[in-house]
PDB file of C-alpha atoms in Angstrom:
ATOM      1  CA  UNK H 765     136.424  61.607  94.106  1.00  0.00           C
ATOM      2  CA  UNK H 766     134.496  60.412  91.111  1.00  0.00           C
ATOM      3  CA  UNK H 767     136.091  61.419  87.544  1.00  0.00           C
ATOM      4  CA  UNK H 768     133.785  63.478  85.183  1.00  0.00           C
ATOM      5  CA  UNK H 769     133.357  62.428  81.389  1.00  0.00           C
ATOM      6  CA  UNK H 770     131.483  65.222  79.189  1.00  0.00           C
ATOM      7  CA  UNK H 771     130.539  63.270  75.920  1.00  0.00           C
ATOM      8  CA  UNK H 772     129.425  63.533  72.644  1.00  0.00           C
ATOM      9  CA  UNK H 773     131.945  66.823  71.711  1.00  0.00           C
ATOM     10  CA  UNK H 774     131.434  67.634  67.934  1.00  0.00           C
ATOM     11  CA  UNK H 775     133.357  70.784  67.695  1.00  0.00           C
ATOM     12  CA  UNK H 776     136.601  72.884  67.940  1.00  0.00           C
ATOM     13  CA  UNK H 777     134.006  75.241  70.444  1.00  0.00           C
ATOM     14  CA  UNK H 778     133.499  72.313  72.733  1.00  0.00           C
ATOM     15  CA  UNK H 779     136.928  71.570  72.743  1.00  0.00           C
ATOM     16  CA  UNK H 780     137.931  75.210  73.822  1.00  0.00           C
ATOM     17  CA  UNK H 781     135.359  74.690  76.726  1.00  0.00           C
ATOM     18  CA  UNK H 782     136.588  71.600  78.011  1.00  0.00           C
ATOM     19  CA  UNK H 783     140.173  72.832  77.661  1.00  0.00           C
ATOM     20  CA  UNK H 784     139.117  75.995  80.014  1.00  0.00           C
ATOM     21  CA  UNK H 785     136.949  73.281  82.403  1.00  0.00           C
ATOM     22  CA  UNK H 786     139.078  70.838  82.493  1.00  0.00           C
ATOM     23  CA  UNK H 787     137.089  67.464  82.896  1.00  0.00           C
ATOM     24  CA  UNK H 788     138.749  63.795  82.948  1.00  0.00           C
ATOM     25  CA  UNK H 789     137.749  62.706  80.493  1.00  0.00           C
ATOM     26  CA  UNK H 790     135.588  63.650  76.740  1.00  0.00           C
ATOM     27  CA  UNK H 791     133.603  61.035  74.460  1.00  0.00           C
ATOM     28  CA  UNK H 792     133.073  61.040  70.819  1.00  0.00           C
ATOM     29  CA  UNK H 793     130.013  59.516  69.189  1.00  0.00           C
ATOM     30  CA  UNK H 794     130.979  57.191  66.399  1.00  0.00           C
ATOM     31  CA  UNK H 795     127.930  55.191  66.715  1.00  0.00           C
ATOM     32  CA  UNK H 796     124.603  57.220  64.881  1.00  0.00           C
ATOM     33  CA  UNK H 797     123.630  59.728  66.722  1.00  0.00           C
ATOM     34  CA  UNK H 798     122.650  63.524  66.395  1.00  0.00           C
ATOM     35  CA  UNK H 799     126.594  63.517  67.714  1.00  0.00           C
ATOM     36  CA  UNK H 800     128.282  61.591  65.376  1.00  0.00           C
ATOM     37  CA  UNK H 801     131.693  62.531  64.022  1.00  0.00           C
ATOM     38  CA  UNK H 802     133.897  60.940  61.868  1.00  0.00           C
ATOM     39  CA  UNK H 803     136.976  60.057  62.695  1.00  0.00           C
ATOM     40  CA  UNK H 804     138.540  62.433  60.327  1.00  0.00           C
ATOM     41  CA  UNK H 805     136.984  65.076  62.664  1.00  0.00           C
ATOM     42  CA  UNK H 806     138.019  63.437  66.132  1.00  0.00           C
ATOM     43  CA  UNK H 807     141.654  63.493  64.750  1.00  0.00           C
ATOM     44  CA  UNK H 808     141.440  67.137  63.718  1.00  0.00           C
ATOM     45  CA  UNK H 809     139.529  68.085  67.666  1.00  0.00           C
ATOM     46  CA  UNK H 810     142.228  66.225  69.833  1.00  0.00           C
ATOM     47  CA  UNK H 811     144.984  68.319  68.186  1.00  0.00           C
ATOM     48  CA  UNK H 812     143.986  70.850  69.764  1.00  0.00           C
ATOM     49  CA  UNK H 813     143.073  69.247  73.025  1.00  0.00           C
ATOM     50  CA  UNK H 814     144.687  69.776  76.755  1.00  0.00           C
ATOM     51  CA  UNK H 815     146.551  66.270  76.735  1.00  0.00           C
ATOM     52  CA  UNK H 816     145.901  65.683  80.390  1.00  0.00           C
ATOM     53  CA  UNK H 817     142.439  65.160  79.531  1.00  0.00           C
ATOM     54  CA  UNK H 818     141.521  61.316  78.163  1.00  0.00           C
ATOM     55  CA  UNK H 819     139.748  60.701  75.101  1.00  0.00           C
ATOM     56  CA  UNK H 820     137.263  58.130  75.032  1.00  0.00           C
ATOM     57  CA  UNK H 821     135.171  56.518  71.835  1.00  0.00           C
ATOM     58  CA  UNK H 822     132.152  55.102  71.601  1.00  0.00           C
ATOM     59  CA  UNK H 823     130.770  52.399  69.437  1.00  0.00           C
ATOM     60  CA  UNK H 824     127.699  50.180  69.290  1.00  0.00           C
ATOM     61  CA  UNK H 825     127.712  46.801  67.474  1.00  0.00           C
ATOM     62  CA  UNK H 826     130.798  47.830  65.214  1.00  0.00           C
ATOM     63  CA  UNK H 827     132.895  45.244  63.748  1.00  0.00           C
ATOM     64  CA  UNK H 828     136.006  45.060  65.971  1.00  0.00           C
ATOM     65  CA  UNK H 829     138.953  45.776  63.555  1.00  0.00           C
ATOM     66  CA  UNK H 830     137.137  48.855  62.587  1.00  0.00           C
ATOM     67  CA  UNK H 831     136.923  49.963  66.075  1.00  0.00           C
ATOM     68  CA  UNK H 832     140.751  49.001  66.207  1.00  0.00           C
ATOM     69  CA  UNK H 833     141.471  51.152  63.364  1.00  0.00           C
ATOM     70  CA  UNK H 834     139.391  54.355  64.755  1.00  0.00           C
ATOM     71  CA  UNK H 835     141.227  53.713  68.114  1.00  0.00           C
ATOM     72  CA  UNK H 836     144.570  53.871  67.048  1.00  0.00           C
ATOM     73  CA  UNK H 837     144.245  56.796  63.875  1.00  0.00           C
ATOM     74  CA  UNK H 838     142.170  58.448  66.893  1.00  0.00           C
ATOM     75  CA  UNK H 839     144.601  57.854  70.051  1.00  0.00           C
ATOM     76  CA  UNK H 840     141.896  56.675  72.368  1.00  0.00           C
ATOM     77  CA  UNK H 841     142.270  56.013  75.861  1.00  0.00           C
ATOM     78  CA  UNK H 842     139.036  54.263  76.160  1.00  0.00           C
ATOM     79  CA  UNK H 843     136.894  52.284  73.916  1.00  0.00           C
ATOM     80  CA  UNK H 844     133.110  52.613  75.168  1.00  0.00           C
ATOM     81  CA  UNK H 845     130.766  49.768  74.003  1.00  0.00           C
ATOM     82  CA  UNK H 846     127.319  50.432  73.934  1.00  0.00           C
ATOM     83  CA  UNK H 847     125.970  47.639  71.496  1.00  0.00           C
ATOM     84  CA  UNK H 848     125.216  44.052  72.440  1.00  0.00           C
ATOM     85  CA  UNK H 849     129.146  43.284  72.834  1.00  0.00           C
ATOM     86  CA  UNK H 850     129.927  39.724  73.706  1.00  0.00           C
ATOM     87  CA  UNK H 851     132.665  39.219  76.395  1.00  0.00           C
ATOM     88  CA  UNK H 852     134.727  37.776  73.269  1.00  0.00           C
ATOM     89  CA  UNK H 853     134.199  40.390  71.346  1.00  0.00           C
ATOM     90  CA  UNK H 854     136.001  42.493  74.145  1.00  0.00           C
ATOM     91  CA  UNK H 855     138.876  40.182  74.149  1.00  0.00           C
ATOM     92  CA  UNK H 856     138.972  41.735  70.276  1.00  0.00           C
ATOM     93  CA  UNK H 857     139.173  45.199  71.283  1.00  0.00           C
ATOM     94  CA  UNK H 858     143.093  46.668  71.929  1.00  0.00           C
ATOM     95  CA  UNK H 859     142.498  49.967  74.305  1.00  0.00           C
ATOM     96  CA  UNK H 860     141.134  50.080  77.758  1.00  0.00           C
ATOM     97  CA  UNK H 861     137.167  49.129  77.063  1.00  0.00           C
ATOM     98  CA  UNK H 862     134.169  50.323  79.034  1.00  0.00           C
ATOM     99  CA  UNK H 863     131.268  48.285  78.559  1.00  0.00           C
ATOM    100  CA  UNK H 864     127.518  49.564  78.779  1.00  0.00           C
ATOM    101  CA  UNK H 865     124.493  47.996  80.188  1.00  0.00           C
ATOM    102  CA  UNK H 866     121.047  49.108  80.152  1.00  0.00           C
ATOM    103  CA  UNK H 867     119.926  49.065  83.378  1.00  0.00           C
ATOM    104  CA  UNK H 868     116.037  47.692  83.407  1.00  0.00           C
ATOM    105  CA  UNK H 869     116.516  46.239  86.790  1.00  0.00           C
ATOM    106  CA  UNK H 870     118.603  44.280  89.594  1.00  0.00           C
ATOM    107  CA  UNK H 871     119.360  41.229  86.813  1.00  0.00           C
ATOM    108  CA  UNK H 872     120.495  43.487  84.307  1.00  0.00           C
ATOM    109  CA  UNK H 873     123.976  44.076  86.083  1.00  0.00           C
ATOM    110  CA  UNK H 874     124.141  39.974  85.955  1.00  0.00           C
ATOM    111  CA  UNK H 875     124.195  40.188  82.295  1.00  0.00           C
ATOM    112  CA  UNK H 876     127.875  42.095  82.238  1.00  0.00           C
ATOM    113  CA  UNK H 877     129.652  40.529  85.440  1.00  0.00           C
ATOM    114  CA  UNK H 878     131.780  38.349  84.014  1.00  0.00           C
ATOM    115  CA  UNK H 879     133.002  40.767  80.864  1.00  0.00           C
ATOM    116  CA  UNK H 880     137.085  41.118  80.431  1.00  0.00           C
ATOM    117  CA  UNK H 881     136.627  44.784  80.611  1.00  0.00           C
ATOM    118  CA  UNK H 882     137.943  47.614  82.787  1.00  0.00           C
ATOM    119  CA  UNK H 883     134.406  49.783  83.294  1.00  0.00           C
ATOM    120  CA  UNK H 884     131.210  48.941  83.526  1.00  0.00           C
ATOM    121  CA  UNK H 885     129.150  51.547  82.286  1.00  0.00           C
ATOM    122  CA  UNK H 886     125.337  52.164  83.297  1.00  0.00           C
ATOM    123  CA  UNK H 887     123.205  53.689  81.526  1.00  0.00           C
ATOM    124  CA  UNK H 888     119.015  53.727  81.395  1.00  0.00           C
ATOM    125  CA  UNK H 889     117.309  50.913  79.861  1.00  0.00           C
ATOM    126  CA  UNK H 890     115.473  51.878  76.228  1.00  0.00           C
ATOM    127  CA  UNK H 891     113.753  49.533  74.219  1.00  0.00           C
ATOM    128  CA  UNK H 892     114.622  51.249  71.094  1.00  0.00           C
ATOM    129  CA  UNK H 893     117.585  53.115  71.458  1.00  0.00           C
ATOM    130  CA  UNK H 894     120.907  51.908  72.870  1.00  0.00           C
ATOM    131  CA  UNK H 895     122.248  54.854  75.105  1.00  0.00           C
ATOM    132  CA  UNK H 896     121.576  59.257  75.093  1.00  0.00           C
ATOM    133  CA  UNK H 897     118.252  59.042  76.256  1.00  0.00           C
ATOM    134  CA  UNK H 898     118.650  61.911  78.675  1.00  0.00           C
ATOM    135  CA  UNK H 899     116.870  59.851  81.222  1.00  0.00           C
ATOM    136  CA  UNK H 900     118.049  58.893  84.891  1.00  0.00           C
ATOM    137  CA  UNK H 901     117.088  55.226  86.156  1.00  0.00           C
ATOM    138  CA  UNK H 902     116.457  54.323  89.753  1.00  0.00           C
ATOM    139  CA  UNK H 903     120.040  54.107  91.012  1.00  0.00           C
ATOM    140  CA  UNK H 904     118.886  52.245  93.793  1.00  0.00           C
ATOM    141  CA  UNK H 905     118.527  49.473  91.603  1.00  0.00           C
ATOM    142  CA  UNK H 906     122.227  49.415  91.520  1.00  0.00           C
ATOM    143  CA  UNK H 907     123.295  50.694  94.959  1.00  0.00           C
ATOM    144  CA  UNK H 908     124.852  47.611  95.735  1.00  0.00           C
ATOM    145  CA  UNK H 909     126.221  46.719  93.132  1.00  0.00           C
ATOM    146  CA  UNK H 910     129.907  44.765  93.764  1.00  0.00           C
ATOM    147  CA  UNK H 911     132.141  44.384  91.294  1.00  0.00           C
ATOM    148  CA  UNK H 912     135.535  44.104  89.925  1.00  0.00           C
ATOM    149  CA  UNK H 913     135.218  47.039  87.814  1.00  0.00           C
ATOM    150  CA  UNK H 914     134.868  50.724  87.580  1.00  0.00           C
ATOM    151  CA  UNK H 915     131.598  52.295  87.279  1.00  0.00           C
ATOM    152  CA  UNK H 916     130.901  54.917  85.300  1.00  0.00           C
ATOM    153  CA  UNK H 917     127.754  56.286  85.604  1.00  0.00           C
ATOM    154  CA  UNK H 918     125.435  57.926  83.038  1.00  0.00           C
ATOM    155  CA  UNK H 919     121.403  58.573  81.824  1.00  0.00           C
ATOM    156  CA  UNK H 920     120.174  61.867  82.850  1.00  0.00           C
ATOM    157  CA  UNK H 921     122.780  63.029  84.748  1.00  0.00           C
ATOM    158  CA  UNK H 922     122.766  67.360  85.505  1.00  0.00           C
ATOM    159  CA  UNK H 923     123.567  69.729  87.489  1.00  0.00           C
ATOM    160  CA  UNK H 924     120.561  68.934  89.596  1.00  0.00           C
ATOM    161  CA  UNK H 925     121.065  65.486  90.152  1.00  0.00           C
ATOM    162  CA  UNK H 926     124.131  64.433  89.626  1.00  0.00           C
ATOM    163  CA  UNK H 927     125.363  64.781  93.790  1.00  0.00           C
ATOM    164  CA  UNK H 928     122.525  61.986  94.854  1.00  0.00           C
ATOM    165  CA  UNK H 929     123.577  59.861  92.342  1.00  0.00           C
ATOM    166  CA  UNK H 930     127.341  59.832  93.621  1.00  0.00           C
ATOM    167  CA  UNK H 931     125.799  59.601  97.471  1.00  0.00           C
ATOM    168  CA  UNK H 932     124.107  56.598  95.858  1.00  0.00           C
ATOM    169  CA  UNK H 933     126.575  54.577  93.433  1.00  0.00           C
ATOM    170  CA  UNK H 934     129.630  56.003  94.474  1.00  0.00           C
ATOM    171  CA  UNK H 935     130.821  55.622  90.733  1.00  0.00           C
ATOM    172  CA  UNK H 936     134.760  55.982  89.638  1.00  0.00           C
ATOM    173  CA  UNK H 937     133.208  58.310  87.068  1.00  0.00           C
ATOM    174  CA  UNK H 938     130.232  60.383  86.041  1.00  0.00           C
ATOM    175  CA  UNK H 939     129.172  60.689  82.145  1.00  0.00           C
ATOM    176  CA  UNK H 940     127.136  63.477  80.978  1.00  0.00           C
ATOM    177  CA  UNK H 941     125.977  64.744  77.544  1.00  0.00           C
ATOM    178  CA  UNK H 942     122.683  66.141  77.180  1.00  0.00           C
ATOM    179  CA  UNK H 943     122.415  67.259  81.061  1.00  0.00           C
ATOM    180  CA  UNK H 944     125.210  70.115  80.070  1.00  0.00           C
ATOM    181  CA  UNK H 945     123.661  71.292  76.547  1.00  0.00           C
ATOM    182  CA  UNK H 946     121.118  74.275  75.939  1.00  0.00           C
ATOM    183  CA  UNK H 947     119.230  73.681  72.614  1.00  0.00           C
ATOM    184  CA  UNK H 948     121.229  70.406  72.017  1.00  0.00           C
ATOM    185  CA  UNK H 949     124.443  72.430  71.783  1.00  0.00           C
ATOM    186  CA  UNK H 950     127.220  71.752  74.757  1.00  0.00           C
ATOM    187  CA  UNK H 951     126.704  74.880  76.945  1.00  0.00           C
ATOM    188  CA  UNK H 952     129.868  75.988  78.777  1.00  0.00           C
ATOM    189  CA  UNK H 953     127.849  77.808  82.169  1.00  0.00           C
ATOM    190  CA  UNK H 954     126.399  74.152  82.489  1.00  0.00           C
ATOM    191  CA  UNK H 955     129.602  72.461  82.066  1.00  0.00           C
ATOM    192  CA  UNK H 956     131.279  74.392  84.625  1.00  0.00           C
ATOM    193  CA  UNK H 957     128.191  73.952  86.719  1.00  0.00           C
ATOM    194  CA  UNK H 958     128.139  70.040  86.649  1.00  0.00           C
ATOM    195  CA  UNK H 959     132.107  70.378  87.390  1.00  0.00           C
ATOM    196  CA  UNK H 960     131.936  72.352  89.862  1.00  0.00           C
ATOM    197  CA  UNK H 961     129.012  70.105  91.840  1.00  0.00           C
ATOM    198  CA  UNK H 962     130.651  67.414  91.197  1.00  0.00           C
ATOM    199  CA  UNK H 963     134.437  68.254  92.722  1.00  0.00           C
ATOM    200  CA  UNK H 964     133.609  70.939  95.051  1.00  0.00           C
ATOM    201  CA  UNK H 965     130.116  68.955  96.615  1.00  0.00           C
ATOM    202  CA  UNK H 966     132.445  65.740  97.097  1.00  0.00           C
ATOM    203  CA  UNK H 967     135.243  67.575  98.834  1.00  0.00           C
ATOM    204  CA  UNK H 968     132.453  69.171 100.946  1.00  0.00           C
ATOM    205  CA  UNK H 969     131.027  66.108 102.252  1.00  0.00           C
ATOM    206  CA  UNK H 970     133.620  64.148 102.569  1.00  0.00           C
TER     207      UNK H 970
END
């Protein structure tokens, strides 16, 4: 059954709701983004989160001891890197690491094969932004896909989707942000929702 990431939490509200909802796994924005927090306010939101639920940070193009230092003050389980990473650069980086790719097409997944990382994490090719664009790419693209690593699976993702694109990647985990928000706040009927698919529609079928 595929794991479910909500990311980009910002508050102690979105905190209560995943703490209800109980997902895998949350994300925090350190990169820029509408969702940004500081660390300062990552620390203060995991105090009062359900410890059986993994943290997870993400970064893009950050200079690795600062990532270090934000991963350890923070306690993350997973550093996400979104940037343009080298595999060396990953060799730099202490937690578990999931590495993005923009996925333009088939020889895009080439371009991260070979990185020391435990995820791969695949996301919808922008030319001008590096990851949240809200938009789904053709999963078919990477239907076959074989790797050593976990997928985790993200761009566009909702409640309305999200079943076909498990049918079709068969990811370790599915990462949502703006698919479960109502006027770019995290929306708690959505949440729930997208769980609910997710675990229920996978027991279901198989």
């Amino acid at each position: 059954m595929s794991k479910i990431k909500i990311c980009g939490l910002t508050n102690k509200q979105d905190i209560e709701y995943v703490n209800q909802l109980r997902p895998d796994y949350v994300g925090f924005v350190f990169a820029e983004s509408r969702r940004k927090v500081t660390p300062e306010k990552v620390q203060e939101l995991i105090q009062n989160l359900s410890p059986d639920i993994k943290t997870v940070g993400v970064f893009v193009n950050e200079h690795e001891d600062i990532v270090n230092e934000i991963s350890m003050r923070c306690q993350l389980d997973v550093v996400q890197l979104h940037g343009d990473e080298s595999p060396h650069y990953c060799t730099l980086v202490k937690p578990t690491i999931w590495k993005a790719v923009r996925v333009k097409d088939a020889k895009s997944l080439e371009q991260v094969k070979d990185y020391p990382v435990e995820g791969i994490l695949m996301d919808t090719y922008s030319k001008n932004e590096y990851g949240g664009t809200g938009r789904a790419f053709d999963w078919q693209m990477a239907a076959h896909y074989e790797t050593g690593h976990k997928i985790v699976l993200a761009g566009g993702l909702n409640t309305e989707n999200v079943m076909e694109a498990i049918q079709v990647i068969h990811p370790y985990c599915v990462d949502v942000s703006s698919g479960v928000e109502t006027n770019g706040k995290k929306d708690p009927f959505k949440i729930k929702e997208f769980i609910e698919k997710v675990r229920l529609g996978e027991s279901i079928n198989g």
